[in-house]
């Protein structure tokens, strides 16, 4: 039995929710390995719609163990709010089916305030203002408050002092009042008994489950192009979003990963600032894709920028994440186009290149080189087999496979989980 990592191969919002839900039904354990509550999945199960931003997707299915790994930054209040919202929908969330890594870093109100100040300045990069970046900064700066610190309140005061030595200096520089240490202590002391029952030594727990032969599904947030190292820096998130982070962010070694599934939209979208070579936001193509695809962020509600499929970018993330197979989503949104363009290369400074350069200026200046493919008039929406797909839609899928150097192993033709064409089950590799 394989352990599977699911990653977005673009800038996120690729439709991971449906695919992760489909896979989580087959998994025993679902692990969230990076990010915070700044990105989300929308799960549709029957007539119920669940919007998750921090909790693993397996939490809405009975009999599954959901795990938040050490690579995640956790806002304890947001965690409790999300649990309460799901419980109102009839979902059982308890320490019996949700475990959180003791060494996960906490997001505090001061992190949210700092990020909001930055985003309101001229140096904004389009974050959600939820404190994700500042929390990761404190983690790397070795001054963060971690989940386990809540279990030892007498030792918490010097850790808060260490944290505030940094943050109060920043606040003074921005003309803000300093934070009194007791305020942070009281906030955490009140939350501690509510969240500590979920705490666990996650690396040990997952190691035991793996030795028992349990199927483990690793899910991340965002997409590989928002990776802090391999994305469109500085317009990226604050963590590693590529597949390798599943090992680091959970405490299991890389040999625990058997298959990497890349979720890929049949066109391209992006939320927030940053380069987007195939962006069609200001013409009818972008508007049509956005309207048909209902392209609004799960967490923020922000409209997504829409454009043609960029094979250069996906080919690059196939390599940086070691993707074994692609789940191609939202093919039905392209139904009815007379012609469809696919970016097959870039033009930069008078020459053609076949990769996205790392430099900020170069990323902003690349121009897409397009290949035009005939569209199709017959619907793909609701198709559940290759035989139900128009011949030209199949040609489009096959051309994408050629351009990205990776097979399409699963094809999604609507938000409904049954409207899926399966070529290979990742758990059965």
Tab-separated table of C-alpha atoms in Angstrom:
chain	number	residue	atom	x	y	z
A	1	UNK	CA	0.000	0.000	0.000
A	2	UNK	CA	1.324	3.410	-1.000
A	3	UNK	CA	1.574	6.632	0.962
A	4	UNK	CA	0.569	9.549	-1.243
A	5	UNK	CA	1.508	13.245	-1.260
A	6	UNK	CA	-0.891	15.682	-2.910
A	7	UNK	CA	0.546	19.002	-4.076
A	8	UNK	CA	-0.768	21.831	-6.189
A	9	UNK	CA	1.344	22.225	-9.321
A	10	UNK	CA	0.453	25.862	-9.999
A	11	UNK	CA	-0.272	28.787	-7.638
A	12	UNK	CA	-2.857	26.916	-5.603
A	13	UNK	CA	-6.640	26.809	-6.095
A	14	UNK	CA	-6.277	23.879	-8.492
A	15	UNK	CA	-9.278	22.028	-7.093
A	16	UNK	CA	-7.370	19.995	-4.515
A	17	UNK	CA	-10.412	19.737	-2.262
A	18	UNK	CA	-12.321	17.292	-4.441
A	19	UNK	CA	-9.265	15.162	-5.190
A	20	UNK	CA	-8.067	15.096	-1.580
A	21	UNK	CA	-11.552	14.157	-0.433
A	22	UNK	CA	-11.685	11.319	-2.962
A	23	UNK	CA	-8.298	10.056	-1.782
A	24	UNK	CA	-9.032	10.575	1.914
A	25	UNK	CA	-11.908	8.119	1.662
A	26	UNK	CA	-9.302	5.455	0.897
A	27	UNK	CA	-6.716	6.673	3.435
A	28	UNK	CA	-6.415	5.755	7.098
A	29	UNK	CA	-4.488	8.884	8.083
A	30	UNK	CA	-4.593	12.367	6.515
A	31	UNK	CA	-1.699	14.706	7.323
A	32	UNK	CA	-1.463	18.447	6.780
A	33	UNK	CA	2.250	19.249	6.463
A	34	UNK	CA	2.710	23.000	5.838
A	35	UNK	CA	1.093	26.419	5.775
A	36	UNK	CA	-1.517	27.873	8.067
A	37	UNK	CA	-5.137	28.926	7.815
A	38	UNK	CA	-4.400	31.207	4.866
A	39	UNK	CA	-5.535	28.739	2.204
A	40	UNK	CA	-8.346	26.286	2.097
A	41	UNK	CA	-10.165	23.378	0.550
A	42	UNK	CA	-13.839	23.264	-0.321
A	43	UNK	CA	-15.255	19.746	0.070
A	44	UNK	CA	-18.645	18.772	-1.340
A	45	UNK	CA	-19.999	15.550	0.166
A	46	UNK	CA	-23.559	14.837	-0.840
A	47	UNK	CA	-25.502	18.016	-0.158
A	48	UNK	CA	-23.031	19.263	2.447
A	49	UNK	CA	-20.311	21.812	1.687
A	50	UNK	CA	-17.352	22.019	4.054
A	51	UNK	CA	-14.812	24.837	3.912
A	52	UNK	CA	-11.540	23.922	5.584
A	53	UNK	CA	-8.568	26.220	6.048
A	54	UNK	CA	-6.476	24.541	8.744
A	55	UNK	CA	-7.908	21.113	9.476
A	56	UNK	CA	-6.947	18.155	7.247
A	57	UNK	CA	-9.594	17.042	4.778
A	58	UNK	CA	-9.991	13.655	6.427
A	59	UNK	CA	-11.637	15.252	9.447
A	60	UNK	CA	-15.037	15.317	7.728
A	61	UNK	CA	-14.998	11.554	7.210
A	62	UNK	CA	-15.611	9.133	10.044
A	63	UNK	CA	-12.989	6.590	10.937
A	64	UNK	CA	-10.043	8.685	9.717
A	65	UNK	CA	-7.194	10.041	11.805
A	66	UNK	CA	-6.380	13.658	10.941
A	67	UNK	CA	-2.965	15.052	11.800
A	68	UNK	CA	-1.539	18.586	11.757
A	69	UNK	CA	2.214	18.273	11.389
A	70	UNK	CA	5.094	20.326	12.721
A	71	UNK	CA	5.446	22.135	9.375
A	72	UNK	CA	2.141	23.933	9.978
A	73	UNK	CA	1.808	27.190	11.902
A	74	UNK	CA	-1.315	27.019	14.072
A	75	UNK	CA	-3.513	29.878	15.194
A	76	UNK	CA	-5.102	28.303	18.297
A	77	UNK	CA	-8.174	30.526	18.199
A	78	UNK	CA	-8.712	29.891	14.487
A	79	UNK	CA	-8.322	26.179	15.195
A	80	UNK	CA	-11.054	26.249	17.826
A	81	UNK	CA	-13.316	28.340	15.596
A	82	UNK	CA	-12.955	25.902	12.704
A	83	UNK	CA	-13.620	22.914	14.951
A	84	UNK	CA	-16.742	24.626	16.310
A	85	UNK	CA	-17.993	25.432	12.799
A	86	UNK	CA	-17.625	21.815	11.692
A	87	UNK	CA	-19.296	20.526	14.816
A	88	UNK	CA	-22.289	22.763	14.019
A	89	UNK	CA	-22.446	20.938	10.683
A	90	UNK	CA	-22.581	17.613	12.492
A	91	UNK	CA	-18.920	16.658	12.067
A	92	UNK	CA	-17.286	14.961	15.035
A	93	UNK	CA	-13.911	16.569	15.781
A	94	UNK	CA	-12.225	15.388	18.952
A	95	UNK	CA	-8.814	14.346	20.279
A	96	UNK	CA	-9.738	10.843	19.141
A	97	UNK	CA	-9.564	11.782	15.461
A	98	UNK	CA	-7.412	14.952	15.432
A	99	UNK	CA	-3.803	15.152	16.618
A	100	UNK	CA	-1.506	18.186	16.441
A	101	UNK	CA	2.294	18.152	16.560
A	102	UNK	CA	3.719	19.298	19.862
A	103	UNK	CA	6.452	21.203	18.021
A	104	UNK	CA	4.107	23.149	15.734
A	105	UNK	CA	4.568	26.932	15.992
A	106	UNK	CA	1.680	29.100	17.196
A	107	UNK	CA	0.296	32.151	15.416
A	108	UNK	CA	-0.505	34.928	17.901
A	109	UNK	CA	-2.543	38.146	17.527
A	110	UNK	CA	0.703	40.120	17.296
A	111	UNK	CA	1.589	38.170	14.146
A	112	UNK	CA	-1.685	39.120	12.483
A	113	UNK	CA	-1.241	42.762	13.416
A	114	UNK	CA	2.297	42.883	12.066
A	115	UNK	CA	1.321	41.330	8.757
A	116	UNK	CA	-1.604	43.735	8.375
A	117	UNK	CA	0.754	46.690	8.855
A	118	UNK	CA	3.041	45.363	6.147
A	119	UNK	CA	0.216	44.691	3.708
A	120	UNK	CA	-1.119	48.201	4.165
A	121	UNK	CA	2.257	49.618	3.153
A	122	UNK	CA	3.772	50.121	-0.280
A	123	UNK	CA	5.675	46.841	0.118
A	124	UNK	CA	2.564	44.635	0.013
A	125	UNK	CA	2.802	41.219	-1.640
A	126	UNK	CA	-0.843	40.156	-1.374
A	127	UNK	CA	-0.968	38.039	1.796
A	128	UNK	CA	-4.149	37.171	3.705
A	129	UNK	CA	-3.068	39.173	6.795
A	130	UNK	CA	-3.494	36.110	8.999
A	131	UNK	CA	-0.051	36.216	10.549
A	132	UNK	CA	1.410	33.254	8.677
A	133	UNK	CA	4.615	34.939	7.509
A	134	UNK	CA	5.555	36.579	10.825
A	135	UNK	CA	4.968	33.271	12.641
A	136	UNK	CA	7.373	31.492	10.294
A	137	UNK	CA	9.856	34.326	10.774
A	138	UNK	CA	9.775	33.734	14.530
A	139	UNK	CA	10.229	30.019	13.965
A	140	UNK	CA	13.373	30.565	11.925
A	141	UNK	CA	14.502	33.230	14.395
A	142	UNK	CA	14.255	30.668	17.225
A	143	UNK	CA	11.923	32.805	19.317
A	144	UNK	CA	8.531	31.238	18.510
A	145	UNK	CA	6.011	29.921	21.010
A	146	UNK	CA	5.239	26.292	20.189
A	147	UNK	CA	2.312	24.061	20.995
A	148	UNK	CA	4.264	22.203	23.656
A	149	UNK	CA	4.999	25.443	25.509
A	150	UNK	CA	1.340	25.621	26.527
A	151	UNK	CA	1.842	22.480	28.618
A	152	UNK	CA	4.452	24.212	30.799
A	153	UNK	CA	2.965	27.565	31.752
A	154	UNK	CA	5.534	28.334	34.508
A	155	UNK	CA	8.266	28.269	31.838
A	156	UNK	CA	6.280	30.361	29.366
A	157	UNK	CA	7.130	33.828	30.719
A	158	UNK	CA	10.808	33.936	29.650
A	159	UNK	CA	9.814	32.650	26.208
A	160	UNK	CA	7.291	35.454	25.851
A	161	UNK	CA	9.939	37.956	26.954
A	162	UNK	CA	12.283	36.640	24.258
A	163	UNK	CA	9.544	36.912	21.630
A	164	UNK	CA	8.546	40.449	22.648
A	165	UNK	CA	12.128	41.710	22.696
A	166	UNK	CA	11.899	41.378	18.923
A	167	UNK	CA	8.282	42.370	18.338
A	168	UNK	CA	8.204	45.374	20.614
A	169	UNK	CA	11.243	46.766	18.821
A	170	UNK	CA	9.318	46.433	15.544
A	171	UNK	CA	6.277	48.064	17.094
A	172	UNK	CA	8.285	51.005	18.363
A	173	UNK	CA	9.631	51.474	14.866
A	174	UNK	CA	6.067	51.596	13.523
A	175	UNK	CA	4.849	53.991	16.206
A	176	UNK	CA	2.757	51.356	17.981
A	177	UNK	CA	2.386	50.762	21.682
A	178	UNK	CA	4.449	47.941	23.105
A	179	UNK	CA	2.775	44.677	24.080
A	180	UNK	CA	2.693	43.878	27.786
A	181	UNK	CA	3.990	40.310	28.390
A	182	UNK	CA	1.104	39.499	30.721
A	183	UNK	CA	-1.337	40.078	27.854
A	184	UNK	CA	0.255	37.306	25.788
A	185	UNK	CA	0.525	35.014	28.799
A	186	UNK	CA	-3.143	35.426	29.737
A	187	UNK	CA	-4.233	34.814	26.141
A	188	UNK	CA	-2.282	31.565	25.921
A	189	UNK	CA	-3.152	30.386	29.420
A	190	UNK	CA	-6.845	30.696	28.578
A	191	UNK	CA	-6.492	28.727	25.333
A	192	UNK	CA	-4.146	26.040	26.671
A	193	UNK	CA	-6.725	23.691	28.270
A	194	UNK	CA	-8.891	23.908	25.145
A	195	UNK	CA	-6.208	22.883	22.647
A	196	UNK	CA	-3.743	20.752	24.619
A	197	UNK	CA	-5.914	17.600	24.457
A	198	UNK	CA	-5.101	17.495	20.734
A	199	UNK	CA	-1.308	17.590	21.217
A	200	UNK	CA	0.825	14.601	20.279
A	201	UNK	CA	4.301	13.499	19.286
A	202	UNK	CA	3.261	13.359	15.656
A	203	UNK	CA	6.462	11.949	14.180
A	204	UNK	CA	6.204	8.955	16.512
A	205	UNK	CA	2.475	8.536	15.892
A	206	UNK	CA	2.936	8.533	12.120
A	207	UNK	CA	5.882	6.161	12.315
A	208	UNK	CA	3.712	3.704	14.236
A	209	UNK	CA	0.864	4.021	11.725
A	210	UNK	CA	3.235	3.463	8.845
A	211	UNK	CA	4.641	0.315	10.484
A	212	UNK	CA	1.075	-0.933	10.916
A	213	UNK	CA	0.629	-0.678	7.167
A	214	UNK	CA	-1.857	2.205	7.281
A	215	UNK	CA	-2.409	4.302	4.193
A	216	UNK	CA	-1.187	7.858	4.789
A	217	UNK	CA	-2.264	10.823	2.680
A	218	UNK	CA	-0.195	13.998	2.936
A	219	UNK	CA	-1.870	17.258	1.917
A	220	UNK	CA	-0.444	20.734	1.706
A	221	UNK	CA	-1.886	24.169	1.116
A	222	UNK	CA	-1.224	26.587	-1.751
A	223	UNK	CA	0.745	25.369	-4.768
A	224	UNK	CA	4.346	24.634	-5.694
A	225	UNK	CA	4.769	28.013	-7.401
A	226	UNK	CA	4.231	29.684	-4.028
A	227	UNK	CA	7.125	27.757	-2.479
A	228	UNK	CA	9.488	30.013	-0.530
A	229	UNK	CA	12.481	28.561	-2.431
A	230	UNK	CA	11.092	27.442	-5.783
A	231	UNK	CA	8.221	29.869	-6.334
A	232	UNK	CA	7.864	33.367	-7.771
A	233	UNK	CA	9.824	35.020	-4.951
A	234	UNK	CA	9.061	37.356	-3.205
A	235	UNK	CA	5.411	36.833	-4.183
A	236	UNK	CA	5.256	33.500	-2.408
A	237	UNK	CA	4.033	32.007	0.839
A	238	UNK	CA	6.303	31.621	3.865
A	239	UNK	CA	6.815	27.860	3.769
A	240	UNK	CA	7.967	25.126	1.420
A	241	UNK	CA	4.993	23.877	-0.568
A	242	UNK	CA	6.768	21.290	-2.737
A	243	UNK	CA	6.282	17.582	-2.090
A	244	UNK	CA	9.544	17.130	-0.165
A	245	UNK	CA	8.059	19.214	2.653
A	246	UNK	CA	5.661	16.345	3.398
A	247	UNK	CA	8.578	14.533	5.015
A	248	UNK	CA	10.037	17.520	6.862
A	249	UNK	CA	6.661	18.884	7.901
A	250	UNK	CA	5.429	15.611	9.370
A	251	UNK	CA	8.539	14.067	10.883
A	252	UNK	CA	8.567	11.040	8.595
A	253	UNK	CA	11.561	10.392	6.380
A	254	UNK	CA	11.402	10.809	2.597
A	255	UNK	CA	11.297	7.044	2.130
A	256	UNK	CA	7.757	7.162	3.551
A	257	UNK	CA	6.554	8.795	0.317
A	258	UNK	CA	5.564	6.373	-2.417
A	259	UNK	CA	3.655	8.548	-4.887
A	260	UNK	CA	3.320	12.273	-5.589
A	261	UNK	CA	0.103	13.442	-7.218
A	262	UNK	CA	0.135	16.941	-8.694
A	263	UNK	CA	-3.219	18.718	-8.880
A	264	UNK	CA	-3.321	20.790	-12.063
A	265	UNK	CA	-6.036	23.043	-13.409
A	266	UNK	CA	-6.735	22.813	-17.153
A	267	UNK	CA	-6.048	26.548	-17.311
A	268	UNK	CA	-4.134	28.800	-14.873
A	269	UNK	CA	-5.189	31.057	-12.004
A	270	UNK	CA	-3.473	33.149	-9.407
A	271	UNK	CA	-4.631	35.128	-6.353
A	272	UNK	CA	-2.783	38.213	-5.200
A	273	UNK	CA	0.289	39.975	-6.493
A	274	UNK	CA	3.170	38.623	-8.539
A	275	UNK	CA	4.131	37.527	-12.054
A	276	UNK	CA	1.645	35.558	-14.151
A	277	UNK	CA	2.860	35.138	-17.752
A	278	UNK	CA	-0.447	33.894	-19.257
A	279	UNK	CA	-2.704	36.316	-17.345
A	280	UNK	CA	-5.843	37.251	-19.313
A	281	UNK	CA	-7.436	39.229	-16.492
A	282	UNK	CA	-8.198	42.311	-18.545
A	283	UNK	CA	-9.889	40.661	-21.519
A	284	UNK	CA	-12.925	38.518	-22.242
A	285	UNK	CA	-10.959	35.269	-21.994
A	286	UNK	CA	-9.995	35.898	-18.384
A	287	UNK	CA	-13.480	37.069	-17.469
A	288	UNK	CA	-15.077	34.015	-19.083
A	289	UNK	CA	-12.745	31.596	-17.312
A	290	UNK	CA	-13.348	33.350	-13.995
A	291	UNK	CA	-17.119	33.324	-14.339
A	292	UNK	CA	-17.380	29.738	-15.537
A	293	UNK	CA	-14.873	28.446	-13.001
A	294	UNK	CA	-16.270	30.495	-10.104
A	295	UNK	CA	-12.763	31.639	-9.397
A	296	UNK	CA	-12.937	33.132	-5.940
A	297	UNK	CA	-10.672	32.220	-3.006
A	298	UNK	CA	-12.071	29.762	-0.435
A	299	UNK	CA	-10.595	31.696	2.490
A	300	UNK	CA	-10.459	35.288	1.263
A	301	UNK	CA	-13.201	35.484	-1.349
A	302	UNK	CA	-10.784	37.385	-3.589
A	303	UNK	CA	-11.282	37.070	-7.341
A	304	UNK	CA	-8.547	35.027	-8.994
A	305	UNK	CA	-6.640	36.188	-12.033
A	306	UNK	CA	-7.252	33.734	-14.894
A	307	UNK	CA	-5.260	32.767	-17.970
A	308	UNK	CA	-4.314	30.014	-20.386
A	309	UNK	CA	-2.562	26.817	-19.323
A	310	UNK	CA	1.161	27.349	-18.771
A	311	UNK	CA	2.990	24.130	-19.597
A	312	UNK	CA	6.370	25.675	-18.790
A	313	UNK	CA	5.429	26.259	-15.169
A	314	UNK	CA	3.772	22.886	-14.642
A	315	UNK	CA	6.695	21.056	-16.256
A	316	UNK	CA	8.983	22.858	-13.825
A	317	UNK	CA	6.904	21.909	-10.771
A	318	UNK	CA	6.669	18.318	-11.970
A	319	UNK	CA	10.427	18.262	-11.566
A	320	UNK	CA	10.815	20.275	-8.365
A	321	UNK	CA	8.155	18.195	-6.611
A	322	UNK	CA	8.979	14.846	-8.209
A	323	UNK	CA	5.400	14.486	-9.403
A	324	UNK	CA	4.508	10.986	-10.611
A	325	UNK	CA	1.074	11.724	-12.038
A	326	UNK	CA	-1.285	14.623	-12.641
A	327	UNK	CA	-4.890	15.071	-11.592
A	328	UNK	CA	-6.214	17.467	-14.240
A	329	UNK	CA	-9.175	19.475	-12.964
A	330	UNK	CA	-11.817	21.812	-14.414
A	331	UNK	CA	-11.513	20.547	-17.975
A	332	UNK	CA	-15.218	21.339	-18.377
A	333	UNK	CA	-14.557	25.071	-17.982
A	334	UNK	CA	-12.927	25.019	-21.420
A	335	UNK	CA	-16.035	23.586	-23.130
A	336	UNK	CA	-17.228	25.736	-26.008
A	337	UNK	CA	-14.054	27.694	-26.777
A	338	UNK	CA	-13.315	27.911	-30.505
A	339	UNK	CA	-9.618	27.708	-29.785
A	340	UNK	CA	-7.476	27.227	-26.708
A	341	UNK	CA	-3.962	28.504	-26.208
A	342	UNK	CA	-1.213	26.740	-24.285
A	343	UNK	CA	2.028	28.415	-23.239
A	344	UNK	CA	4.914	26.236	-24.484
A	345	UNK	CA	7.834	28.583	-23.821
A	346	UNK	CA	8.859	32.119	-22.903
A	347	UNK	CA	10.539	34.955	-24.701
A	348	UNK	CA	12.952	37.004	-22.606
A	349	UNK	CA	15.352	39.686	-23.796
A	350	UNK	CA	15.044	38.554	-27.399
A	351	UNK	CA	15.583	34.826	-26.830
A	352	UNK	CA	13.319	31.885	-26.125
A	353	UNK	CA	13.670	29.886	-22.896
A	354	UNK	CA	11.886	26.782	-21.602
A	355	UNK	CA	11.844	27.534	-17.868
A	356	UNK	CA	10.779	30.252	-15.435
A	357	UNK	CA	13.883	32.208	-14.375
A	358	UNK	CA	14.420	32.843	-10.672
A	359	UNK	CA	14.992	36.598	-10.888
A	360	UNK	CA	12.137	38.921	-9.971
A	361	UNK	CA	12.709	41.220	-12.927
A	362	UNK	CA	13.024	38.319	-15.359
A	363	UNK	CA	9.843	36.691	-14.067
A	364	UNK	CA	7.945	39.919	-14.589
A	365	UNK	CA	9.337	40.402	-18.102
A	366	UNK	CA	8.886	36.950	-19.669
A	367	UNK	CA	6.399	36.820	-22.527
A	368	UNK	CA	4.491	33.622	-23.268
A	369	UNK	CA	5.003	31.710	-26.488
A	370	UNK	CA	1.665	30.140	-27.358
A	371	UNK	CA	0.571	27.086	-29.265
A	372	UNK	CA	-3.044	27.188	-30.438
A	373	UNK	CA	-5.222	24.096	-30.157
A	374	UNK	CA	-8.710	23.673	-31.606
A	375	UNK	CA	-11.447	23.740	-29.002
A	376	UNK	CA	-14.512	21.511	-28.716
A	377	UNK	CA	-18.224	22.204	-28.693
A	378	UNK	CA	-19.444	18.974	-27.103
A	379	UNK	CA	-19.585	19.029	-23.279
A	380	UNK	CA	-17.023	17.326	-21.088
A	381	UNK	CA	-18.944	18.286	-17.950
A	382	UNK	CA	-19.997	15.180	-16.045
A	383	UNK	CA	-17.902	12.758	-18.110
A	384	UNK	CA	-16.803	9.660	-16.174
A	385	UNK	CA	-14.894	7.792	-18.884
A	386	UNK	CA	-12.665	8.536	-21.847
A	387	UNK	CA	-15.453	7.361	-24.156
A	388	UNK	CA	-17.649	10.221	-22.955
A	389	UNK	CA	-15.070	12.888	-23.810
A	390	UNK	CA	-14.991	14.756	-27.132
A	391	UNK	CA	-12.087	13.656	-29.332
A	392	UNK	CA	-10.613	17.163	-29.339
A	393	UNK	CA	-10.708	17.331	-25.525
A	394	UNK	CA	-8.725	14.080	-25.410
A	395	UNK	CA	-6.191	15.610	-27.811
A	396	UNK	CA	-5.869	18.589	-25.463
A	397	UNK	CA	-5.173	16.324	-22.489
A	398	UNK	CA	-2.646	14.274	-24.448
A	399	UNK	CA	-0.855	17.409	-25.605
A	400	UNK	CA	-0.594	18.625	-22.011
A	401	UNK	CA	0.963	15.279	-21.033
A	402	UNK	CA	3.565	15.680	-23.785
A	403	UNK	CA	4.420	19.234	-22.817
A	404	UNK	CA	4.784	18.663	-19.060
A	405	UNK	CA	6.437	15.248	-19.307
A	406	UNK	CA	4.021	13.597	-16.906
A	407	UNK	CA	0.928	11.395	-17.332
A	408	UNK	CA	-2.581	12.511	-16.437
A	409	UNK	CA	-3.720	9.771	-14.075
A	410	UNK	CA	-6.997	11.353	-13.008
A	411	UNK	CA	-9.331	13.752	-14.770
A	412	UNK	CA	-12.012	15.859	-13.077
A	413	UNK	CA	-14.953	17.109	-15.135
A	414	UNK	CA	-17.094	18.822	-12.473
A	415	UNK	CA	-17.093	19.597	-8.726
A	416	UNK	CA	-19.015	16.358	-8.117
A	417	UNK	CA	-16.686	13.643	-6.872
A	418	UNK	CA	-18.273	10.994	-9.122
A	419	UNK	CA	-17.511	13.026	-12.245
A	420	UNK	CA	-13.976	11.708	-12.433
A	421	UNK	CA	-12.084	9.706	-15.030
A	422	UNK	CA	-9.552	7.490	-13.254
A	423	UNK	CA	-6.605	5.973	-15.085
A	424	UNK	CA	-4.492	5.013	-12.076
A	425	UNK	CA	-5.190	4.970	-8.344
A	426	UNK	CA	-2.183	6.523	-6.545
A	427	UNK	CA	-2.748	4.292	-3.511
A	428	UNK	CA	-2.328	1.199	-5.657
A	429	UNK	CA	1.122	1.848	-7.085
